[in-house]
Amino acid sequence: IAIENARLFRETTESLERQTATAEILKVIASSPDDVQPVFDAIAGNAKRLLGGFSTMVARIVDDSLHLVALTPTTPEGDAALRASFPWRVDEFGVGDRIRNGEMVQIADAWSQDDLPEMMRAVARRRGWRSAVFCPLQRDGGAIGMISVTRSEPGRFSPHEVQLLQTFADQAVIANQNVRLFDGTR
């Protein structure tokens, strides 16, 4: 009974954290109708925290290139390496074509995975991450960007964590669309 109670308490606490993070992002969306940057920053921070990540980044697709719009810091050198790697052509990003096609992509170990471009593996080493999940931001059947969460140890993210990241991606798309509509009516 004690083990079951502890499990139920942990699940309830995790659910409350997810709901709180989602509500926080919705508040940021409501308070920033003409600026999507605070939303991207809030999503990056909450995704890192709730998925137990080492780092998080958000990128937009503009003219078939990924442009970094938000990140959670690691080290000055790692952050500089990430910033210097952008913009990055979607088709050269390693997982970019899969993101463009709306696929969630997981990398179990970037340091040893031979099918990744060397530049991506080098950024992973300099930033200090081994595993990652990349989630597309999709609107009208096409990708407009992505969110990624990394971890310093190799491994995969759970289906529950992937679903939570998809929720954050959906919120980013809503915020982006709201800003577009707001600018259009202005």
GROMACS .gro file of C-alpha atoms in nm:
model
  186
    1ILE     CA    1   0.000   0.000   0.000
    2ALA     CA    2   0.283   0.239   0.084
    3ILE     CA    3   0.452   0.176  -0.251
    4GLU     CA    4   0.124   0.230  -0.435
    5ASN     CA    5   0.057   0.550  -0.240
    6ALA     CA    6   0.405   0.679  -0.321
    7ARG     CA    7   0.352   0.603  -0.690
    8LEU     CA    8   0.013   0.776  -0.693
    9PHE     CA    9   0.156   1.077  -0.510
   10ARG     CA   10   0.444   1.101  -0.761
   11GLU     CA   11   0.206   1.075  -1.057
   12THR     CA   12  -0.023   1.341  -0.908
   13THR     CA   13   0.272   1.573  -0.845
   14GLU     CA   14   0.402   1.524  -1.201
   15SER     CA   15   0.056   1.588  -1.346
   16LEU     CA   16   0.022   1.906  -1.144
   17GLU     CA   17   0.367   2.025  -1.264
   18ARG     CA   18   0.266   1.964  -1.628
   19GLN     CA   19  -0.065   2.146  -1.585
   20THR     CA   20   0.106   2.436  -1.409
   21ALA     CA   21   0.364   2.466  -1.688
   22THR     CA   22   0.093   2.457  -1.954
   23ALA     CA   23  -0.106   2.724  -1.769
   24GLU     CA   24   0.207   2.938  -1.733
   25ILE     CA   25   0.272   2.924  -2.107
   26LEU     CA   26  -0.091   3.011  -2.180
   27LYS     CA   27  -0.055   3.316  -1.952
   28VAL     CA   28   0.255   3.423  -2.143
   29ILE     CA   29   0.068   3.379  -2.472
   30ALA     CA   30  -0.217   3.595  -2.341
   31SER     CA   31   0.017   3.865  -2.210
   32SER     CA   32   0.230   3.879  -2.528
   33PRO     CA   33  -0.015   3.905  -2.819
   34ASP     CA   34   0.239   4.083  -3.040
   35ASP     CA   35   0.563   3.909  -2.936
   36VAL     CA   36   0.627   3.536  -2.957
   37GLN     CA   37   0.975   3.553  -2.798
   38PRO     CA   38   0.855   3.537  -2.433
   39VAL     CA   39   0.651   3.230  -2.526
   40PHE     CA   40   0.951   3.057  -2.686
   41ASP     CA   41   1.160   3.137  -2.377
   42ALA     CA   42   0.892   3.002  -2.140
   43ILE     CA   43   0.851   2.686  -2.346
   44ALA     CA   44   1.226   2.624  -2.354
   45GLY     CA   45   1.259   2.663  -1.977
   46ASN     CA   46   0.955   2.451  -1.892
   47ALA     CA   47   1.045   2.176  -2.139
   48LYS     CA   48   1.395   2.150  -1.996
   49ARG     CA   49   1.268   2.134  -1.639
   50LEU     CA   50   0.979   1.891  -1.690
   51LEU     CA   51   1.164   1.654  -1.922
   52GLY     CA   52   1.473   1.647  -1.701
   53GLY     CA   53   1.675   1.797  -1.982
   54PHE     CA   54   2.028   1.926  -1.994
   55SER     CA   55   1.941   2.191  -2.251
   56THR     CA   56   1.658   2.302  -2.475
   57MET     CA   57   1.633   2.505  -2.792
   58VAL     CA   58   1.363   2.637  -3.019
   59ALA     CA   59   1.419   2.714  -3.386
   60ARG     CA   60   1.198   2.855  -3.663
   61ILE     CA   61   1.212   2.760  -4.028
   62VAL     CA   62   1.255   3.065  -4.250
   63ASP     CA   63   1.347   3.032  -4.619
   64ASP     CA   64   1.422   2.659  -4.571
   65SER     CA   65   1.673   2.731  -4.293
   66LEU     CA   66   1.648   2.678  -3.919
   67HIS     CA   67   1.698   2.996  -3.715
   68LEU     CA   68   1.766   2.973  -3.342
   69VAL     CA   69   1.506   3.171  -3.145
   70ALA     CA   70   1.543   3.041  -2.787
   71LEU     CA   71   1.778   2.828  -2.582
   72THR     CA   72   1.849   2.734  -2.225
   73PRO     CA   73   2.212   2.802  -2.137
   74THR     CA   74   2.474   2.538  -2.067
   75THR     CA   75   2.823   2.688  -2.073
   76PRO     CA   76   2.945   3.003  -2.250
   77GLU     CA   77   3.145   2.786  -2.493
   78GLY     CA   78   2.854   2.549  -2.556
   79ASP     CA   79   2.608   2.832  -2.606
   80ALA     CA   80   2.847   3.005  -2.847
   81ALA     CA   81   2.889   2.681  -3.045
   82LEU     CA   82   2.514   2.642  -3.076
   83ARG     CA   83   2.459   3.003  -3.181
   84ALA     CA   84   2.744   2.983  -3.434
   85SER     CA   85   2.591   2.676  -3.599
   86PHE     CA   86   2.276   2.870  -3.701
   87PRO     CA   87   2.118   2.940  -3.938
   88TRP     CA   88   2.127   2.582  -4.055
   89ARG     CA   89   1.975   2.464  -4.382
   90VAL     CA   90   1.697   2.220  -4.301
   91ASP     CA   91   1.828   1.956  -4.542
   92GLU     CA   92   2.177   1.975  -4.384
   93PHE     CA   93   2.058   1.958  -4.023
   94GLY     CA   94   2.077   1.578  -3.998
   95VAL     CA   95   1.721   1.531  -3.878
   96GLY     CA   96   1.585   1.834  -4.066
   97ASP     CA   97   1.407   1.644  -4.342
   98ARG     CA   98   1.228   1.432  -4.083
   99ILE     CA   99   1.131   1.746  -3.889
  100ARG     CA  100   1.007   1.906  -4.212
  101ASN     CA  101   0.791   1.594  -4.266
  102GLY     CA  102   0.638   1.631  -3.920
  103GLU     CA  103   0.822   1.346  -3.750
  104MET     CA  104   0.933   1.340  -3.389
  105VAL     CA  105   1.302   1.238  -3.388
  106GLN     CA  106   1.503   1.086  -3.106
  107ILE     CA  107   1.881   1.056  -3.096
  108ALA     CA  108   1.996   0.798  -2.842
  109ASP     CA  109   2.365   0.892  -2.850
  110ALA     CA  110   2.488   1.179  -3.069
  111TRP     CA  111   2.851   1.110  -2.987
  112SER     CA  112   2.845   0.764  -3.144
  113GLN     CA  113   2.563   0.786  -3.398
  114ASP     CA  114   2.730   0.777  -3.740
  115ASP     CA  115   2.425   0.889  -3.940
  116LEU     CA  116   2.441   1.245  -3.798
  117PRO     CA  117   2.639   1.520  -3.969
  118GLU     CA  118   2.977   1.582  -3.806
  119MET     CA  119   2.877   1.942  -3.735
  120MET     CA  120   2.578   1.825  -3.527
  121ARG     CA  121   2.795   1.575  -3.337
  122ALA     CA  122   3.054   1.849  -3.275
  123VAL     CA  123   2.789   2.086  -3.137
  124ALA     CA  124   2.658   1.804  -2.917
  125ARG     CA  125   3.007   1.746  -2.776
  126ARG     CA  126   3.074   2.119  -2.721
  127ARG     CA  127   2.732   2.172  -2.563
  128GLY     CA  128   2.770   1.856  -2.355
  129TRP     CA  129   2.466   1.654  -2.463
  130ARG     CA  130   2.442   1.291  -2.570
  131SER     CA  131   2.072   1.222  -2.630
  132ALA     CA  132   1.800   1.444  -2.775
  133VAL     CA  133   1.442   1.459  -2.889
  134PHE     CA  134   1.340   1.692  -3.172
  135CYS     CA  135   0.974   1.788  -3.208
  136PRO     CA  136   0.841   1.974  -3.513
  137LEU     CA  137   0.625   2.283  -3.480
  138GLN     CA  138   0.352   2.210  -3.734
  139ARG     CA  139   0.093   2.437  -3.892
  140ASP     CA  140  -0.132   2.355  -4.187
  141GLY     CA  141   0.048   2.026  -4.249
  142GLY     CA  142   0.396   2.176  -4.267
  143ALA     CA  143   0.676   2.235  -4.019
  144ILE     CA  144   0.744   2.595  -3.919
  145GLY     CA  145   1.011   2.514  -3.663
  146MET     CA  146   1.113   2.272  -3.391
  147ILE     CA  147   1.184   2.227  -3.022
  148SER     CA  148   1.460   2.003  -2.895
  149VAL     CA  149   1.543   1.881  -2.548
  150THR     CA  150   1.880   1.720  -2.476
  151ARG     CA  151   2.025   1.513  -2.194
  152SER     CA  152   2.386   1.464  -2.093
  153GLU     CA  153   2.348   1.086  -2.079
  154PRO     CA  154   2.265   0.853  -2.370
  155GLY     CA  155   1.916   0.705  -2.392
  156ARG     CA  156   1.566   0.765  -2.519
  157PHE     CA  157   1.285   0.984  -2.390
  158SER     CA  158   0.969   0.811  -2.269
  159PRO     CA  159   0.643   0.827  -2.466
  160HIS     CA  160   0.499   1.038  -2.183
  161GLU     CA  161   0.785   1.292  -2.217
  162VAL     CA  162   0.748   1.300  -2.595
  163GLN     CA  163   0.376   1.372  -2.558
  164LEU     CA  164   0.449   1.657  -2.318
  165LEU     CA  165   0.699   1.806  -2.564
  166GLN     CA  166   0.431   1.783  -2.836
  167THR     CA  167   0.200   1.986  -2.610
  168PHE     CA  168   0.466   2.255  -2.581
  169ALA     CA  169   0.515   2.250  -2.958
  170ASP     CA  170   0.141   2.298  -3.009
  171GLN     CA  171   0.148   2.596  -2.775
  172ALA     CA  172   0.440   2.748  -2.967
  173VAL     CA  173   0.244   2.718  -3.291
  174ILE     CA  174  -0.061   2.882  -3.132
  175ALA     CA  175   0.152   3.170  -3.005
  176ASN     CA  176   0.315   3.212  -3.345
  177GLN     CA  177  -0.024   3.217  -3.517
  178ASN     CA  178  -0.163   3.465  -3.263
  179VAL     CA  179   0.123   3.707  -3.327
  180ARG     CA  180   0.074   3.671  -3.702
  181LEU     CA  181  -0.297   3.745  -3.670
  182PHE     CA  182  -0.234   4.033  -3.431
  183ASP     CA  183   0.016   4.188  -3.674
  184GLY     CA  184  -0.228   4.134  -3.960
  185THR     CA  185  -0.507   4.320  -3.785
  186ARG     CA  186  -0.276   4.601  -3.682
   0.00000   0.00000   0.00000
